[in-house]
mmCIF file of C-alpha atoms in Angstrom:
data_model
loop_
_atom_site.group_PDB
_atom_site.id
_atom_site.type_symbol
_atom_site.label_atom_id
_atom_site.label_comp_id
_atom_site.label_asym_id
_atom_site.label_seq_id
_atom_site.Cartn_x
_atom_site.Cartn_y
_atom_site.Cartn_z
ATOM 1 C CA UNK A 1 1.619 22.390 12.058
ATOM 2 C CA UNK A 2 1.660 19.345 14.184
ATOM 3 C CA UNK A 3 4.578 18.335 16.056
ATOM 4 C CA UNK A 4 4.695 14.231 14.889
ATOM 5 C CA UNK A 5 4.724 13.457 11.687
ATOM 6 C CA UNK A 6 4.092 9.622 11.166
ATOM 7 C CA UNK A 7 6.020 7.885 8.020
ATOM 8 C CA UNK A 8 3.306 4.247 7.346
ATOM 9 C CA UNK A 9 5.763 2.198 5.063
ATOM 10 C CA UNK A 10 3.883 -0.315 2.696
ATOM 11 C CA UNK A 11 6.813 -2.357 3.162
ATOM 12 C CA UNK A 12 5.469 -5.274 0.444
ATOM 13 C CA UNK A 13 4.981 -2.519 -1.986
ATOM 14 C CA UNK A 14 8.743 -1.160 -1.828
ATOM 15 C CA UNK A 15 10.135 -4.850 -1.094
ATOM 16 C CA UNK A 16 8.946 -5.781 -4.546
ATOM 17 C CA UNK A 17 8.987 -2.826 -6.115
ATOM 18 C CA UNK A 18 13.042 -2.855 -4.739
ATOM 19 C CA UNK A 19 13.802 -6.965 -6.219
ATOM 20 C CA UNK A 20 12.017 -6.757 -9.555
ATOM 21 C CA UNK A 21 13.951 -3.346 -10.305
ATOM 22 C CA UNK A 22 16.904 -5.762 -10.323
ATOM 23 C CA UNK A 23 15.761 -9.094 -11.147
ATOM 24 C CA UNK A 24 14.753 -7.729 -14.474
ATOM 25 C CA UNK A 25 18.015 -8.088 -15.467
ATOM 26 C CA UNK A 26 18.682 -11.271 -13.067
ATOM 27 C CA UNK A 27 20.971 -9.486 -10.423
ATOM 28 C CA UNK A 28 20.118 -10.579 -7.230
ATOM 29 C CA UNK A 29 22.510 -9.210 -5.012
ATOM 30 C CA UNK A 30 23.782 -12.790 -3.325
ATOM 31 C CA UNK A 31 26.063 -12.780 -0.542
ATOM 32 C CA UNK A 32 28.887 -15.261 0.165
ATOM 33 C CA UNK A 33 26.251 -17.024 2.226
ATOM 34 C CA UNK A 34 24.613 -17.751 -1.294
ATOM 35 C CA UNK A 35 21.451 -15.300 0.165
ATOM 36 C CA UNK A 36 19.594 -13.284 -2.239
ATOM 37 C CA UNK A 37 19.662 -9.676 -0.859
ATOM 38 C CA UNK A 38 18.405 -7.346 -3.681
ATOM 39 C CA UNK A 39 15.382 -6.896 -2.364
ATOM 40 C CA UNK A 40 15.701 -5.970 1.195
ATOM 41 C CA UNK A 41 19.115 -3.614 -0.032
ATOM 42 C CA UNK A 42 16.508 -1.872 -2.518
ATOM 43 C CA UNK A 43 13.529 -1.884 0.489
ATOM 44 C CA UNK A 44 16.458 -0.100 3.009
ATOM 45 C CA UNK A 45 17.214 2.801 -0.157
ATOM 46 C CA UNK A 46 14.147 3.838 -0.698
ATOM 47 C CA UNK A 47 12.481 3.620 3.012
ATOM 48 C CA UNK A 48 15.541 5.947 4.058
ATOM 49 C CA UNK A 49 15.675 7.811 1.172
ATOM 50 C CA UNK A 50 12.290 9.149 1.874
ATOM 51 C CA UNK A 51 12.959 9.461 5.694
ATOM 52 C CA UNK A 52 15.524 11.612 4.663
ATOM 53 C CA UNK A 53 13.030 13.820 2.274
ATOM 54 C CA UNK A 54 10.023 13.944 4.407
ATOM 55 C CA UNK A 55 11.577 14.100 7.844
ATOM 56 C CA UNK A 56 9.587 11.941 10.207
ATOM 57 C CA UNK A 57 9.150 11.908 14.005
ATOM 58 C CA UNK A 58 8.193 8.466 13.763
ATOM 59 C CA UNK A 59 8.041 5.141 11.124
ATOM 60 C CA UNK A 60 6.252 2.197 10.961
ATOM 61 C CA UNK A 61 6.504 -0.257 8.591
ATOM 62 C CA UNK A 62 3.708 -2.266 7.647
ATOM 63 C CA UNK A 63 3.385 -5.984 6.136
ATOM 64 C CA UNK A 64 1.202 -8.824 4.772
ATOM 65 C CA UNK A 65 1.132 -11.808 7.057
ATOM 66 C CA UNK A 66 0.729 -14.425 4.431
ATOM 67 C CA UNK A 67 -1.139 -14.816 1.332
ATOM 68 C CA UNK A 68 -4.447 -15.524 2.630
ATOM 69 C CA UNK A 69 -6.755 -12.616 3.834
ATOM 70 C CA UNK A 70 -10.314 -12.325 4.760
ATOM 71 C CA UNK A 71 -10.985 -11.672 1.176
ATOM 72 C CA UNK A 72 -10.465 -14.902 0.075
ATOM 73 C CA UNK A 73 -12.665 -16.009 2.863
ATOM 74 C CA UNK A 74 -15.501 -13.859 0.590
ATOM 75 C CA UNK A 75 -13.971 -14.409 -3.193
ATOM 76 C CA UNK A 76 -11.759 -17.064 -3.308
ATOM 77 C CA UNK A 77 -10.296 -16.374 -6.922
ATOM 78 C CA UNK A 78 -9.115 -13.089 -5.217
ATOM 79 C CA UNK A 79 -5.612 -12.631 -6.402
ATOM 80 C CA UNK A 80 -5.700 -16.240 -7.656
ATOM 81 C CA UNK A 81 -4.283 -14.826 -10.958
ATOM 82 C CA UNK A 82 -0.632 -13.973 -9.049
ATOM 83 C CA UNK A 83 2.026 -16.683 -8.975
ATOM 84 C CA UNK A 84 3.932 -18.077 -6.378
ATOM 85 C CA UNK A 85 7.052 -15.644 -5.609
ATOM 86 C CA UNK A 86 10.100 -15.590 -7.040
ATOM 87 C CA UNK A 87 12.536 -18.352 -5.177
ATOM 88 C CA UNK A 88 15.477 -15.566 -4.564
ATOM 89 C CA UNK A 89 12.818 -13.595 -3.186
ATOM 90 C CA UNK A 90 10.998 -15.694 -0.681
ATOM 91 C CA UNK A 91 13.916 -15.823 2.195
ATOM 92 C CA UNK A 92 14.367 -12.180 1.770
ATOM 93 C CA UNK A 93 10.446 -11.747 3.135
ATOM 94 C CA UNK A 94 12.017 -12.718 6.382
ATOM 95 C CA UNK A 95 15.216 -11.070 6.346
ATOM 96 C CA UNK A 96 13.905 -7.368 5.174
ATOM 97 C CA UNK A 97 11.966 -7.830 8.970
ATOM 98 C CA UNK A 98 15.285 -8.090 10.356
ATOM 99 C CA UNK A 99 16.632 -5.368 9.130
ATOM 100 C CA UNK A 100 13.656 -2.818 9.767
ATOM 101 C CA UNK A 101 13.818 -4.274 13.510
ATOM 102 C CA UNK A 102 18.186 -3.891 13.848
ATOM 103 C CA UNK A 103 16.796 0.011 12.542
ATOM 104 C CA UNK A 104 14.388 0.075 15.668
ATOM 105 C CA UNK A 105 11.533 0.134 13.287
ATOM 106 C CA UNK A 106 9.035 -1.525 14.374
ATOM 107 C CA UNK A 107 7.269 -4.379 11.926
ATOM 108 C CA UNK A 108 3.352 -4.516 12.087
ATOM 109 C CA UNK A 109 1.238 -6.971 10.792
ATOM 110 C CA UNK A 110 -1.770 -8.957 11.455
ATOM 111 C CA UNK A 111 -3.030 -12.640 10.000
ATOM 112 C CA UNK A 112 -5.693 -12.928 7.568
ATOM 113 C CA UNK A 113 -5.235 -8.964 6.286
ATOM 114 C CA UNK A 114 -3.123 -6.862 4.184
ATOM 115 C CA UNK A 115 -0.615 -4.429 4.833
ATOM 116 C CA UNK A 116 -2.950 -1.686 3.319
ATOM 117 C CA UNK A 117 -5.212 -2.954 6.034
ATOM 118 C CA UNK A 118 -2.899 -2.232 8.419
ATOM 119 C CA UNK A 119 -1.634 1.058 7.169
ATOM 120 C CA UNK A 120 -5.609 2.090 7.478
ATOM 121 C CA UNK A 121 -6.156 0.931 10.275
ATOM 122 C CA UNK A 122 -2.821 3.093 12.185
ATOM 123 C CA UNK A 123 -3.752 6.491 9.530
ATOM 124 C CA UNK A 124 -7.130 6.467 11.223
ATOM 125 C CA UNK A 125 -5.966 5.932 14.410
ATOM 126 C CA UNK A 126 -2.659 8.727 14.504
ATOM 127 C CA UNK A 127 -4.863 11.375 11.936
ATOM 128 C CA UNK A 128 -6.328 13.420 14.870
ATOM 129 C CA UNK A 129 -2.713 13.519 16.586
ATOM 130 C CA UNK A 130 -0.077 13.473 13.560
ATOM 131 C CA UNK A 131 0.429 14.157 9.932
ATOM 132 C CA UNK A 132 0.402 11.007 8.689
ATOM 133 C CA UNK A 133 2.460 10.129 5.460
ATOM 134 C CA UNK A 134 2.031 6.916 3.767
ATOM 135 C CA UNK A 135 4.915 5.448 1.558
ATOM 136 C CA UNK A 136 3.664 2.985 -1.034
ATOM 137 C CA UNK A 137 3.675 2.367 -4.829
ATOM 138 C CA UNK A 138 0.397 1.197 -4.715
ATOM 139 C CA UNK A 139 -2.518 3.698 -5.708
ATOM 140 C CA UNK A 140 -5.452 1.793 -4.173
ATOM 141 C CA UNK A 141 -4.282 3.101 -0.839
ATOM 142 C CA UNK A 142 -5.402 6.829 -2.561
ATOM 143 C CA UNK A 143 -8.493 5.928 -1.108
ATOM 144 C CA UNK A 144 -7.172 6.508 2.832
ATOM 145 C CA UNK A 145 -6.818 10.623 2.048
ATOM 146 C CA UNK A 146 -8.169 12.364 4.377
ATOM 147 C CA UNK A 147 -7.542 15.198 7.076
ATOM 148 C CA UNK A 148 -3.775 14.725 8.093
ATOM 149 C CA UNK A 149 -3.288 12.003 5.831
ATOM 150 C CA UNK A 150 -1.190 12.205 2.353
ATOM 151 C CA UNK A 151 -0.192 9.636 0.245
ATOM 152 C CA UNK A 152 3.333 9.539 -1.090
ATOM 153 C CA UNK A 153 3.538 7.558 -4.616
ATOM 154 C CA UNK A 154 6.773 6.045 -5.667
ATOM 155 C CA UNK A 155 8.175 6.796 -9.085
ATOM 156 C CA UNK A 156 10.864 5.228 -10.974
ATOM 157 C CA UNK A 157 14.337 5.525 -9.295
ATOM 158 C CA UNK A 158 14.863 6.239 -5.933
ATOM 159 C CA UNK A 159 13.788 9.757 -4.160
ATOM 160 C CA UNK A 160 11.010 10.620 -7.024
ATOM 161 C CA UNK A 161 7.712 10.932 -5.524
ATOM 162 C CA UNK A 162 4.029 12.039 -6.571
ATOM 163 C CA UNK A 163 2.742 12.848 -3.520
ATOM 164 C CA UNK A 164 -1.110 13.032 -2.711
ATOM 165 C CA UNK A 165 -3.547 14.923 -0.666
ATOM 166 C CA UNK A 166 -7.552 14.754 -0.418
ATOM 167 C CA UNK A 167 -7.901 17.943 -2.296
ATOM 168 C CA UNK A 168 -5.352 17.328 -5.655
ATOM 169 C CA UNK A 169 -6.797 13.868 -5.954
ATOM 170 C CA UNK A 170 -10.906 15.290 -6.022
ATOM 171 C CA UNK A 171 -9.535 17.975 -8.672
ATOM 172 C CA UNK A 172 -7.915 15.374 -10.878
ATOM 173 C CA UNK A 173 -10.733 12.630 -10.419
ATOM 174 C CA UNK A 174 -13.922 14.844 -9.629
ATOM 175 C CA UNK A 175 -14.460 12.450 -6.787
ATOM 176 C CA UNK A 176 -13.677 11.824 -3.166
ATOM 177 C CA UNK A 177 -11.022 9.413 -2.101
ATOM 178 C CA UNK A 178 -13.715 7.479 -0.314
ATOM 179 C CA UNK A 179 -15.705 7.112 -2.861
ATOM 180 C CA UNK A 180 -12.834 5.729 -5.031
ATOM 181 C CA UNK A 181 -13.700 2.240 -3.405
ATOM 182 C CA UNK A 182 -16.701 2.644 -5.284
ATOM 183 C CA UNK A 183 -15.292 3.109 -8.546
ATOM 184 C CA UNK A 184 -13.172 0.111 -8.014
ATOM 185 C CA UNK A 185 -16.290 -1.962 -7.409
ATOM 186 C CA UNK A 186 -17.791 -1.219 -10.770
ATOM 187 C CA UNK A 187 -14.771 -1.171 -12.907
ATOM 188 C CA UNK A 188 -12.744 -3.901 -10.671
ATOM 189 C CA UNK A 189 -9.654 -4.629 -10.319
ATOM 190 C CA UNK A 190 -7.632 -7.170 -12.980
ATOM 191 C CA UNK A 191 -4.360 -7.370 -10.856
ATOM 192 C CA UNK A 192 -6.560 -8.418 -7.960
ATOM 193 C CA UNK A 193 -8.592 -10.822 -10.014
ATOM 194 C CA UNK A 194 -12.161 -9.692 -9.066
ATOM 195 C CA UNK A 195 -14.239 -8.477 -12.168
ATOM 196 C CA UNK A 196 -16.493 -5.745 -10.844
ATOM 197 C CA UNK A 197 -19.185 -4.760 -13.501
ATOM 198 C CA UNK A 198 -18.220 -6.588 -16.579
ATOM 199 C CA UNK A 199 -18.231 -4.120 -19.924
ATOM 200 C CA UNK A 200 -17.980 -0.986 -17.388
ATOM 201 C CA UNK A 201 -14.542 1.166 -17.358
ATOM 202 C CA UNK A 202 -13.023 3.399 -15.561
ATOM 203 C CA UNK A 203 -14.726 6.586 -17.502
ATOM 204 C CA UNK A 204 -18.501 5.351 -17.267
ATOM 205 C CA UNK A 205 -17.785 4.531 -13.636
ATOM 206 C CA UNK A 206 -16.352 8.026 -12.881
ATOM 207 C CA UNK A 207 -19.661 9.888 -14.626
ATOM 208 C CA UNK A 208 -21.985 7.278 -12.827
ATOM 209 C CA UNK A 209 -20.396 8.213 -9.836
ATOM 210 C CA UNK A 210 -20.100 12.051 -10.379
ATOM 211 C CA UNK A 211 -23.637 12.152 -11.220
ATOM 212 C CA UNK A 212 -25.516 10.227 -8.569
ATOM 213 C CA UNK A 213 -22.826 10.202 -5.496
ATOM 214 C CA UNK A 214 -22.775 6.662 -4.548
ATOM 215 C CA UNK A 215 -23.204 2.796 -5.655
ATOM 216 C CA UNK A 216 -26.408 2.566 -3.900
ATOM 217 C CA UNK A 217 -27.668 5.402 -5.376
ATOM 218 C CA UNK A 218 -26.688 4.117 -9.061
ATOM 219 C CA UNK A 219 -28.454 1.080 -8.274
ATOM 220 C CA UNK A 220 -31.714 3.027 -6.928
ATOM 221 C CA UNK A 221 -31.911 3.890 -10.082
ATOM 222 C CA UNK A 222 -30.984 1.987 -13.063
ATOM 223 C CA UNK A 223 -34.186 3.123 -15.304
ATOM 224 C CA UNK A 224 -32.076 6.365 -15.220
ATOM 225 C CA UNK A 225 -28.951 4.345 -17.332
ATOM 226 C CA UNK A 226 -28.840 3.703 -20.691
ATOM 227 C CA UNK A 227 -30.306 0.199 -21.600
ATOM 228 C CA UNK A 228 -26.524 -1.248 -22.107
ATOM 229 C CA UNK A 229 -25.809 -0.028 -18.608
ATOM 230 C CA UNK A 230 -28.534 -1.072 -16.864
ATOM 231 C CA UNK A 231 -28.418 -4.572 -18.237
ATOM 232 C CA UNK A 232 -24.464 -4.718 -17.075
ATOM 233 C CA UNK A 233 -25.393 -3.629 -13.726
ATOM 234 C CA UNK A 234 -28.512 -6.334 -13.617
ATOM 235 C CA UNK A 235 -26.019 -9.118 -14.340
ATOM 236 C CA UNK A 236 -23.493 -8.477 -11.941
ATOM 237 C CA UNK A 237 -25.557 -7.557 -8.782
ATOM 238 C CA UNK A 238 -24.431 -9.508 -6.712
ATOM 239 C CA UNK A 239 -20.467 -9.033 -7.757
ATOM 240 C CA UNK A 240 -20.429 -5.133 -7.839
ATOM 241 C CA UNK A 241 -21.769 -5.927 -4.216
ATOM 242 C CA UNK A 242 -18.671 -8.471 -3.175
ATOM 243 C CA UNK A 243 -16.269 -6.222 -5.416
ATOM 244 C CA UNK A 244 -17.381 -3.076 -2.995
ATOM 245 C CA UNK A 245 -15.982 -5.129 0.334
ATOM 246 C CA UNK A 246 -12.890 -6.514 -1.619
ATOM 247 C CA UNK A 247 -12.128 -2.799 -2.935
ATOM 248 C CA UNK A 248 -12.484 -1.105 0.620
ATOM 249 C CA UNK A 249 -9.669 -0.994 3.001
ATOM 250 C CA UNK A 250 -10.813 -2.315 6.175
ATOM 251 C CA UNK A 251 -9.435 0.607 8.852
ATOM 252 C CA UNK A 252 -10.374 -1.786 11.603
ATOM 253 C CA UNK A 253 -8.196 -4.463 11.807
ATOM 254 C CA UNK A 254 -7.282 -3.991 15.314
ATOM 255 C CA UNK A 255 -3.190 -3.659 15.278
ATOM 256 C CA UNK A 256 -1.957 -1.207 17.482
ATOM 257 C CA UNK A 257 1.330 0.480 17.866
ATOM 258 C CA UNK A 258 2.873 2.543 20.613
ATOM 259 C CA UNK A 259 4.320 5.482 19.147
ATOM 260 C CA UNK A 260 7.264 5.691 21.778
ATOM 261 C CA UNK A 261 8.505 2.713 20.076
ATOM 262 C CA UNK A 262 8.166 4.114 16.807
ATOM 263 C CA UNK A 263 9.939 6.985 17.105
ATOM 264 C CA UNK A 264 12.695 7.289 14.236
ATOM 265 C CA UNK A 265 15.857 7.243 15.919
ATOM 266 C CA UNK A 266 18.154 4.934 14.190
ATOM 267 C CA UNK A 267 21.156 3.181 16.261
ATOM 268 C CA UNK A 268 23.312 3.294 13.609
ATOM 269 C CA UNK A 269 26.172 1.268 15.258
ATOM 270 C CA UNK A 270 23.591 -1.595 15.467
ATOM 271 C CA UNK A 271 21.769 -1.065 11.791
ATOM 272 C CA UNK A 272 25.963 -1.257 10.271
ATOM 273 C CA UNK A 273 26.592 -4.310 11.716
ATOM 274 C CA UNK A 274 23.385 -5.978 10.190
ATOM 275 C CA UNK A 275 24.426 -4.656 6.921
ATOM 276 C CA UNK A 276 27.789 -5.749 7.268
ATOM 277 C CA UNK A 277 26.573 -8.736 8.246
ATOM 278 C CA UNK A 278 24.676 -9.302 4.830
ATOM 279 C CA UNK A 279 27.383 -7.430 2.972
ATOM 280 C CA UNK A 280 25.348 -4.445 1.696
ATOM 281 C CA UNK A 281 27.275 -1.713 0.208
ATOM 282 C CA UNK A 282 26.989 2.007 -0.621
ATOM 283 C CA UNK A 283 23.809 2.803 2.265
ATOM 284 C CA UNK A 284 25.879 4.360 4.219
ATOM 285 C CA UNK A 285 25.386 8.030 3.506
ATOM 286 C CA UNK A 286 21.741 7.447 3.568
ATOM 287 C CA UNK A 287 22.600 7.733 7.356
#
């Protein structure tokens, strides 16, 4: 077994995931500075409620740097469906950075991509050293499993996981994770507003892909689809295509981080007085 085990925090995911858990029922958390804290209180349970489970040598907590990516660049109705945020969550996008760094985690992001893109980018990068976990609620990052890589799926609560490795998610799908970018280019993707194939699902994309391997070898050979299928795939071409580079994760975006300065040892003298500071309450014995 190797010696570091590397904790990749999808920090959006479990920021969100952490203020509509509350805001559901409208209880934002404000302080007697009339902050909204909610969010980043929820974000600090569960990132150190799975440090505690899974034990890490090191964390790193990734993040989107703004709502524009590269992806609009190539669709721009990508994601156009989503609202702006929220108004008690916007100031806590800020704040949850603060508290990561007074915890001596270190906050990585890069303009113009994704935190998935990101979290690829530093799996790829730590795999041949480290087993790499990655903590997200967010199943399109399934498609990053791989050799010292697992996924770890939040579930409803706090310290309920479904945790992921190449191997489970080929027996449950019949695929690879790779080729699970695929699949998302023919049956795309409604909560990030790109269509894919229009009339194909989920189950006809899974045989397609089962049967012939890739996308480009579905397209090679269309007179081999029924004459429904063939005439979906004829009309989108050219957006299966564009829904393929939206899908992938792009494990090259060029961030960096030293592990020295990731390594997970919390000052908690330090990480107190930031949550005293915002007037959290019951975290902690999660330290």
């Amino acid at each position: 077994m190797m010696e570091k085990k590397i904790l990749l925090v999808d920090g959006m995911a479990l920021l969100f995931r952490a203020f509509y858990s509350t805001a559901m029922s409208g209880y934002f958390m404000v302080n007697s500075k009339g902050v909204p804290t909610n969010a980043v209180h929820g974000f600090v349970r569960h990132m150190m409620t799975a440090a505690n489970t899974f034990q890490p040598s090191h964390v790193i907590c990734c993040w989107d740097m703004g709502a524009h990516t590269f992806r609009n660049d190539l669709y721009p109705d990508y994601k156009a469906n989503r609202g702006a945020p929220p108004e008690e969550l916007v100031p806590q996008f800020d704040l949850v950075k603060e508290v990561t760094e007074s915890m001596e985690i270190p906050n990585i992001g890069e303009v113009g991509y994704e935190a998935d893109d990101c979290i690829g980018t530093l799996a790829k990068a730590y795999q041949s050293e480290a087993e790499v976990h990655i903590l997200t609620g967010d199943q399109d990052i399934l498609q990053l499993l791989d050799e010292n890589i697992k996924v770890i799926l939040l579930k409803k609560g706090y310290g309920n996981y479904d945790i992921y490795h190449a191997e489970r998610f080929t027996e449950e799908k019949g695929i690879t994770p790779y080729q699970m970018i695929e699949l998302k280019a023919m049956m795309g993707d409604t909560s990030d507003n790109y269509p894919g194939v229009r009339g194909v699902g989920e189950k006809t994309a899974l045989k397609l892909l089962q049967k012939h391997g890739t996308l480009e070898d579905i397209l090679a050979n269309l007179d081999q689809l029924t004459k429904a299928q063939r005439a979906k795939f004829e009309n989108d071409l050219e957006m299966v295509h564009l829904s393929r580079k939206l899908a992938e994760i792009n494990c090259e975006t060029g961030v960096t981080c030293d592990l020295n300065e990731a390594e997970f040892r919390i000052n908690r003298e330090r990480a107190m007085e930031k949550f005293q500071e915002l007037e959290f309450k019951r975290l902690d014995s999660l330290f």
